[in-house]
XYZ file of C-alpha atoms in Angstrom:
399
model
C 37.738 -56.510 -36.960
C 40.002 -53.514 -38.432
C 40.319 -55.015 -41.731
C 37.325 -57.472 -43.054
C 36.805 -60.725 -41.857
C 36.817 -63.473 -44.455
C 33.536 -65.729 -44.948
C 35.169 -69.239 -43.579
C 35.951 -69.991 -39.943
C 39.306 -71.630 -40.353
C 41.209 -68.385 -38.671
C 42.807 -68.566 -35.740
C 41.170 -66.500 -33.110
C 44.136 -65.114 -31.216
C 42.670 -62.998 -27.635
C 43.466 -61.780 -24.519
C 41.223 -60.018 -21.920
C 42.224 -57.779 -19.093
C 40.187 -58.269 -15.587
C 39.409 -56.596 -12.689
C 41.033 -58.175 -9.194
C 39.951 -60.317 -7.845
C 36.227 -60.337 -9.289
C 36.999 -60.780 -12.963
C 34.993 -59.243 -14.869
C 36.230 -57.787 -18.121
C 37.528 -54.575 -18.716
C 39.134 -54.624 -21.659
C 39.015 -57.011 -24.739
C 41.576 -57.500 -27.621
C 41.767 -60.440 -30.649
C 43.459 -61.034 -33.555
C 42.624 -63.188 -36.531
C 45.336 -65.047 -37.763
C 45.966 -67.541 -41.453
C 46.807 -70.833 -40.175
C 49.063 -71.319 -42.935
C 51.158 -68.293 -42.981
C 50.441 -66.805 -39.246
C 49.552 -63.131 -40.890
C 47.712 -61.398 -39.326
C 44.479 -60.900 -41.000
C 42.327 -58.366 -38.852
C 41.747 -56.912 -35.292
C 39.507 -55.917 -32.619
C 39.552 -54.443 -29.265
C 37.751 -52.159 -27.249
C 37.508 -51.735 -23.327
C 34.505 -52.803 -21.029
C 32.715 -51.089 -18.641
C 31.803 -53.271 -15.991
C 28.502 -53.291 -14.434
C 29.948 -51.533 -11.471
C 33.132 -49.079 -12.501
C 33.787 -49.086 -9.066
C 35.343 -52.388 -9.354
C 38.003 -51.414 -11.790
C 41.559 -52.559 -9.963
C 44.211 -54.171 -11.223
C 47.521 -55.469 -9.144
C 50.642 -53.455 -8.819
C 52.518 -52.657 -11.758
C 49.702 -53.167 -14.272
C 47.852 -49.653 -16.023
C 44.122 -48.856 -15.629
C 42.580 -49.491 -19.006
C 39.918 -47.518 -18.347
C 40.566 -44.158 -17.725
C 38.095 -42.600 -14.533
C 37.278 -39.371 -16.686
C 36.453 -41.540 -19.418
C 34.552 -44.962 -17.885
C 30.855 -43.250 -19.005
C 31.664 -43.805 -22.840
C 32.738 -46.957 -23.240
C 30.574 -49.828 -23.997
C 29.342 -52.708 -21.466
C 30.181 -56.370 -22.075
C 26.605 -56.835 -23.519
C 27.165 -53.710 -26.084
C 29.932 -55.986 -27.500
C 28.347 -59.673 -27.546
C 27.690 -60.227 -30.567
C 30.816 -58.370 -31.691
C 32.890 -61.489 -29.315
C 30.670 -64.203 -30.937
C 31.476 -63.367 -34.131
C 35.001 -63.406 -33.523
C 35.118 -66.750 -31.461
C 32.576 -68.754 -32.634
C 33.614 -72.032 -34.333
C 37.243 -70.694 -34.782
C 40.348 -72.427 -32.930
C 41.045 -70.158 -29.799
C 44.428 -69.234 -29.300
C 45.858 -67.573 -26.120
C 48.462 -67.666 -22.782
C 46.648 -69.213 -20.399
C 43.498 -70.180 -22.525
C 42.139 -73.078 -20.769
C 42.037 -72.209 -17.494
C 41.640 -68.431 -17.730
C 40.216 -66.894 -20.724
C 37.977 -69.452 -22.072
C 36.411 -69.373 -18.198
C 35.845 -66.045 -18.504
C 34.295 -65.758 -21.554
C 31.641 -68.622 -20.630
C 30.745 -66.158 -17.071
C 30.419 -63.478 -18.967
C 28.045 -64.671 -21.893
C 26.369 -66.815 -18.989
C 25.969 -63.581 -17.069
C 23.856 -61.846 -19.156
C 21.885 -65.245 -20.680
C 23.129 -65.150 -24.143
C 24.617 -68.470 -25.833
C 28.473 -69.169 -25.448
C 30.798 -69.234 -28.316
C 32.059 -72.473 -29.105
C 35.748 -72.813 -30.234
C 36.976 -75.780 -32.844
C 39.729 -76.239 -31.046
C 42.275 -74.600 -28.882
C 45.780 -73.693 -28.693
C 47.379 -72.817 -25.358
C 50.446 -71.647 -25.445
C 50.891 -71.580 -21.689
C 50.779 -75.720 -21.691
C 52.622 -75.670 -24.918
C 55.749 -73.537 -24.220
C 55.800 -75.181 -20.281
C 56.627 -78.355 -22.767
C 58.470 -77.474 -24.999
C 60.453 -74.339 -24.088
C 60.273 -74.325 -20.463
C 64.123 -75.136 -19.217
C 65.107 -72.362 -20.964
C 62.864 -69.228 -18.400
C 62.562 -69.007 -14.925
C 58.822 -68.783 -15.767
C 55.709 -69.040 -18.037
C 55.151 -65.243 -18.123
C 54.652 -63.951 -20.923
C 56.684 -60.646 -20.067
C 59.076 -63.312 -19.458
C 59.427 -64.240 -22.714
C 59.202 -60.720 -24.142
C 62.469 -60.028 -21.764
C 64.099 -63.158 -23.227
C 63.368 -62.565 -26.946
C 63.983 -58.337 -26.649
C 60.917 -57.661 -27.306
C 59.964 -55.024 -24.959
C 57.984 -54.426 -21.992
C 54.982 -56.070 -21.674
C 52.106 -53.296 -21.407
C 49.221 -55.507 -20.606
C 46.752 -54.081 -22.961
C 44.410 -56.925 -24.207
C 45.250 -56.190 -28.225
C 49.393 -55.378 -27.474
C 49.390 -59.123 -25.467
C 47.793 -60.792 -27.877
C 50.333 -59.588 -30.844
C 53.569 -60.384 -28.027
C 51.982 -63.861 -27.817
C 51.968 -64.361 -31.225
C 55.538 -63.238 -31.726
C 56.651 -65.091 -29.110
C 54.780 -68.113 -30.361
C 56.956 -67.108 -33.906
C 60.040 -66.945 -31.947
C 59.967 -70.288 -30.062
C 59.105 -72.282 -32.870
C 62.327 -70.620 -35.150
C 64.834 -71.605 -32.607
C 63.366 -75.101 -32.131
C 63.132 -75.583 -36.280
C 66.590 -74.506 -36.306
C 68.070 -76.676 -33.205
C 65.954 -79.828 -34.263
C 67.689 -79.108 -37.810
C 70.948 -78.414 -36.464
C 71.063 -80.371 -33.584
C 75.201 -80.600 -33.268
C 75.859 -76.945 -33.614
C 72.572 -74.919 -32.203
C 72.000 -77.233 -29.685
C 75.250 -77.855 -28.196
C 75.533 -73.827 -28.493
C 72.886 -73.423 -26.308
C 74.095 -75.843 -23.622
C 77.857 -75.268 -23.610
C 80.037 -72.523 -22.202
C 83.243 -72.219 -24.157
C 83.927 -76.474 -23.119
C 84.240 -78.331 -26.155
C 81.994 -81.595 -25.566
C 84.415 -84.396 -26.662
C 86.295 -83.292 -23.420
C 83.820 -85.195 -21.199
C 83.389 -81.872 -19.179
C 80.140 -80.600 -17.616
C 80.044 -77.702 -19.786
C 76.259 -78.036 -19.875
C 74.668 -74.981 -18.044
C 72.805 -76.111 -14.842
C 74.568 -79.268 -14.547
C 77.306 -79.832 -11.375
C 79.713 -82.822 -10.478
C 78.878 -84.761 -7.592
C 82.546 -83.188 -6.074
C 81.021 -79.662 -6.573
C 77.776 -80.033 -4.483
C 77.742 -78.994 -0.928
C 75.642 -80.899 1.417
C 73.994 -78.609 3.749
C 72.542 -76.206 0.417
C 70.504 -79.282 -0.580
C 67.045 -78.062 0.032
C 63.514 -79.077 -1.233
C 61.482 -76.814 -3.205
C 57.505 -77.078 -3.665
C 56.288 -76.835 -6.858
C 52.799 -76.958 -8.263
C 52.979 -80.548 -10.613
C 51.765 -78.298 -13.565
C 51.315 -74.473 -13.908
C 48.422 -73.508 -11.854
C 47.694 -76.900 -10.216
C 46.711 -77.502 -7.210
C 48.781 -80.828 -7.209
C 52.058 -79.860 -5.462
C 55.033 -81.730 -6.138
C 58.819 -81.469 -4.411
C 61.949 -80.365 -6.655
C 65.556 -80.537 -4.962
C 67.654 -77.334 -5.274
C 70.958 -76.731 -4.418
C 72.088 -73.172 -3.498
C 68.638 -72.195 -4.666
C 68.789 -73.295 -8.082
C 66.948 -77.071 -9.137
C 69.873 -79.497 -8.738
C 71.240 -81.555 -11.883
C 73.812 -83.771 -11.672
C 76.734 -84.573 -14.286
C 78.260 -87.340 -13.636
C 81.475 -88.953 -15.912
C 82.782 -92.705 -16.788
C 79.946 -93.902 -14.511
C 80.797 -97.565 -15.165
C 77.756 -100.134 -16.367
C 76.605 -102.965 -14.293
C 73.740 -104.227 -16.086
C 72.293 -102.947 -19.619
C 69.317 -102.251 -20.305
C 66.316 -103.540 -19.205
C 62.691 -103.742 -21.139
C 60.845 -105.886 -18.693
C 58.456 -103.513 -17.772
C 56.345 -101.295 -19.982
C 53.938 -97.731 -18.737
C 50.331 -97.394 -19.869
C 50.930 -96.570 -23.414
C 52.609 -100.168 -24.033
C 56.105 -98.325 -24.243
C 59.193 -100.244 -22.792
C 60.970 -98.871 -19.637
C 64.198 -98.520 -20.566
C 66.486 -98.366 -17.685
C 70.044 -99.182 -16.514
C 72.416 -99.627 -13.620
C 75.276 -98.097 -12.592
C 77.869 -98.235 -9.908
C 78.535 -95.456 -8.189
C 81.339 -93.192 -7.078
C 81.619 -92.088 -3.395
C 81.062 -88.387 -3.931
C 77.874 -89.631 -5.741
C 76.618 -91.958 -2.957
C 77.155 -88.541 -0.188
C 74.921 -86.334 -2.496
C 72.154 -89.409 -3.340
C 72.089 -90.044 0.491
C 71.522 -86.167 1.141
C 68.915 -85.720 -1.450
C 66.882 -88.945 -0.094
C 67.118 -87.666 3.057
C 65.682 -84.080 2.208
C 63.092 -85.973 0.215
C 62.007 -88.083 2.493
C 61.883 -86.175 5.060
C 59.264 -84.046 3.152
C 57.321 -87.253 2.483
C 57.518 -87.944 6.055
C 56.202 -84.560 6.695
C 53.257 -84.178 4.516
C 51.971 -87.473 5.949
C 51.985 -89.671 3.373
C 52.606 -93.479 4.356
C 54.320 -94.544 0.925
C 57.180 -96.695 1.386
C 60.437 -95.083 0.684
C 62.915 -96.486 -1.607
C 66.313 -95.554 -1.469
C 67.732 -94.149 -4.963
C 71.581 -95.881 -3.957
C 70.917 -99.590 -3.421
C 73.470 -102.770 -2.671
C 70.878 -105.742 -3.622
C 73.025 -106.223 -7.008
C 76.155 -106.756 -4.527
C 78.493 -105.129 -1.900
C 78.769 -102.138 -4.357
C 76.622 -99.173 -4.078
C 74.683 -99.094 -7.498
C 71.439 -96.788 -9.063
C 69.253 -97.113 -11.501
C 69.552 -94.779 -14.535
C 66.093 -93.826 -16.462
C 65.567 -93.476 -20.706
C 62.439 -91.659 -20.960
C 60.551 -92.170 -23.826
C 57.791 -90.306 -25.645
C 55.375 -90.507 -28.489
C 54.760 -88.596 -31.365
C 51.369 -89.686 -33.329
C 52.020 -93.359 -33.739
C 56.409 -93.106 -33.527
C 58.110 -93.521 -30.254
C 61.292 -91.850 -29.896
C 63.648 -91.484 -26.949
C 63.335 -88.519 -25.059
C 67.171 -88.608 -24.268
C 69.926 -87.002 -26.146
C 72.188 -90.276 -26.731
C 75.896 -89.654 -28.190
C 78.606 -92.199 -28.696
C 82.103 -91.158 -28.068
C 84.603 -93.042 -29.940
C 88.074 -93.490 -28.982
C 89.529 -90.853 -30.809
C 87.227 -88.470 -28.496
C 85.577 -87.627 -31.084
C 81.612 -87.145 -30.477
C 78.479 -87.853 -32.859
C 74.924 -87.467 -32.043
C 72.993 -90.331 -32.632
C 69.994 -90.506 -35.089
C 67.683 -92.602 -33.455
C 64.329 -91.182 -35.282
C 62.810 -94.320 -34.918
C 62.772 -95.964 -31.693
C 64.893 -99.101 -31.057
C 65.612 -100.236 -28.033
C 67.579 -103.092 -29.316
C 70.512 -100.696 -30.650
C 70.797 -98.717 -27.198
C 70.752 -102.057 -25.594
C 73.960 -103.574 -27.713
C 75.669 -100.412 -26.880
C 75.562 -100.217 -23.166
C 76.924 -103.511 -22.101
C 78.552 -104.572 -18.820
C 81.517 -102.662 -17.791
C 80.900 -99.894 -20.292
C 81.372 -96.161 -19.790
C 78.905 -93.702 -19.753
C 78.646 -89.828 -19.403
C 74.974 -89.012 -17.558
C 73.626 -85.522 -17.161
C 70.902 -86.665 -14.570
C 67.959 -84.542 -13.350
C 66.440 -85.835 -9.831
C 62.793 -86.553 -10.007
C 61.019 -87.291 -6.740
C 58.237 -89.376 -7.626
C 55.187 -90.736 -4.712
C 53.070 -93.117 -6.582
C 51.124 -96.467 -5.646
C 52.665 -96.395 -1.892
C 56.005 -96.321 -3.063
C 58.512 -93.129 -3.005
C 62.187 -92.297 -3.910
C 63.857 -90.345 -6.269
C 63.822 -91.210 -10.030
C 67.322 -90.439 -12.066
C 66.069 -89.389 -15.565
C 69.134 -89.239 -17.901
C 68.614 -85.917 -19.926
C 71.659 -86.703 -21.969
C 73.627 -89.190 -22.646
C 77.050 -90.142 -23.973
C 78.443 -94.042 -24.449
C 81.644 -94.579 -24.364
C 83.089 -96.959 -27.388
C 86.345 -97.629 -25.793
């Protein structure tokens, strides 16, 4: 490293490598060692690779040649560097974009290649799987020049040491506005979400959110997607005019409360509710089961289909309403944004830390109002398909 390392191995080994395409081998290596407590940085090392054939050095458009041709004879072969590598990765928690399913791969082929022992990491951090979670509504992708667009933080040069220190920062960045929204929730959040609508007006201020009234049939569409970054699983997404389709939907009138009859894996309840629902509702449901299906139909699968607008509760068109939840270590909290709306039209957020289903349950009683930013989620599981409606926020009307 540029500056020396310390004796311990609790740093965080932040690295990147550049490959050749398609054949991936490594042409240029760059890491960072990092405090886990303060994120300084606490030394660095890079240096390009020759690989065992220079004639292999290509890279796709719109990335630079590390290695310069005049200047391939002079710089040092993957095994030159091993132990270098090992000293930097072994037994420290690997950090990087893309770690598990790129880097770390890599490294293994490349000690494996030349029969020396592979570095071992204590743990891992990727920050591919953990912006995708946490930040990932916010970018059209999981790039990281992405990111360096979104945060101003210049171009993204692809040189193994300069990706490694954007990472980093844009690890730094993420986590600041998420400290800041979870500890502000009413005014960062809302900030985010809103455009110049103030939220007590029932409006669908939210960005990415349409009315039923404003969605036009025939730009329904289905999108494939992969069912995480990289996977070979493919999923379907509905978009409308090209962009995923959300649906806000106002004073959507309760028929039946919640229901905690049926729990997932984890033991967690399923909290769910019906709804009835408004014409111009029903005509964009019907459209996006039909694109959906159709899909279903397409691919081959034989999973029954189940309509997401049903009449079994009576002769009124009703759907089902979704409250994810999620858990954190041992605490189960909603995965909703739930607000209550008082009379007055005044709006609070609230604080429901601690899961209780018993509190959401007393609130949304029959004949109740309720304001429902819905995302669509096709779902094809166990020989049964349809499209899930997963309330991303929520707001009960007190009235």
């Amino acid at each position: 490293m540029s500056s020396s390392p310390t004796q311990n191995r609790s740093e965080i080994a932040f690295f990147h490598l550049e490959t050749t395409f398609p054949t991936r081998s490594i042409v240029d290596f760059g890491s960072i060692l990092v405090c886990p407590e303060t994120l300084v940085e606490l030394g660095s090392y890079s240096t390009p690779v020759r690989p065992t054939d220079p004639s292999l050095i290509s890279f796709p458009s719109g990335r630079s040649n590390v290695i310069a041709p005049d200047s391939v004879v002079y710089v040092p072969t993957f095994s030159d560097i091993t132990d270098k590598v090992f000293d930097v990765l072994n037994g420290r928690i690997w950090a990087g974009h893309n770690i598990l399913e790129f880097h770390r791969e890599i490294i293994k082929k490349a000690f494996a290649e030349i029969d020396r022992p592979t570095p071992e990491p204590e743990g891992t951090i990727d920050s591919l799987a953990l912006l995708t979670q946490k930040f990932g509504w916010r970018v059209d992708d999981m790039e990281m020049a992405t990111f360096a667009t979104y945060f101003g933080l210049g171009k993204q040069t692809h040189g193994s040491l300069d990706d490694v220190r954007m990472n980093l920062q844009v690890l730094k960045n993420c986590a600041t506005i998420l400290f800041l929204e979870r500890s502000l929730p009413e005014i960062l959040t809302m900030s985010s979400w809103v455009s110049g609508v103030s939220l007590a007006e029932g409006s669908s201020g939210y960005a990415g959110f349409v009315e039923p009234d404003e969605v036009s049939i025939s730009c329904i569409s289905p999108c494939i997607v992969p069912l995480f970054p990289r996977s070979p699983i493919r999923k379907i997404k509905l978009l409308h005019k090209d962009v995923i389709l959300q649906l806000f939907c106002s004073r959507l009138i309760v028929r039946f409360g919640i229901s905690t009859k049926f729990v997932d894996d984890a033991g967690r309840p399923k909290l769910s509710f019906v709804v009835d629902t408004p014409t111009s509702l029903c005509q964009v449901l019907y459209a996006c089961d039909t694109v959906a299906q159709n899909w279903v139909l397409d691919s081959g699968c034989g999973s029954e289909w189940r309509p997401a607008v049903t009449t079994k509760y009576g002769p009124y068109p009703t759907v089902r309403l979704h409250i994810p939840t999620v858990v954190d270590g041992d605490v189960v909290q909603f995965a909703t944004d739930i607000y209550k709306k008082e009379a007055s039209g005044n709006v609070q957020k609230l604080d429901l830390s601690e899961f209780d289903a018993t509190e959401i349950e007393a609130m949304l009683k029959r004949g109740s109002f309720v304001d429902a930013f819905l995302s669509l989620d096709p779902y094809n599981y166990l020989q049964s398909a349809g499209i899930r409606l997963v309330t991303e926020r929520l707001i009960i009307h007190s009235e």
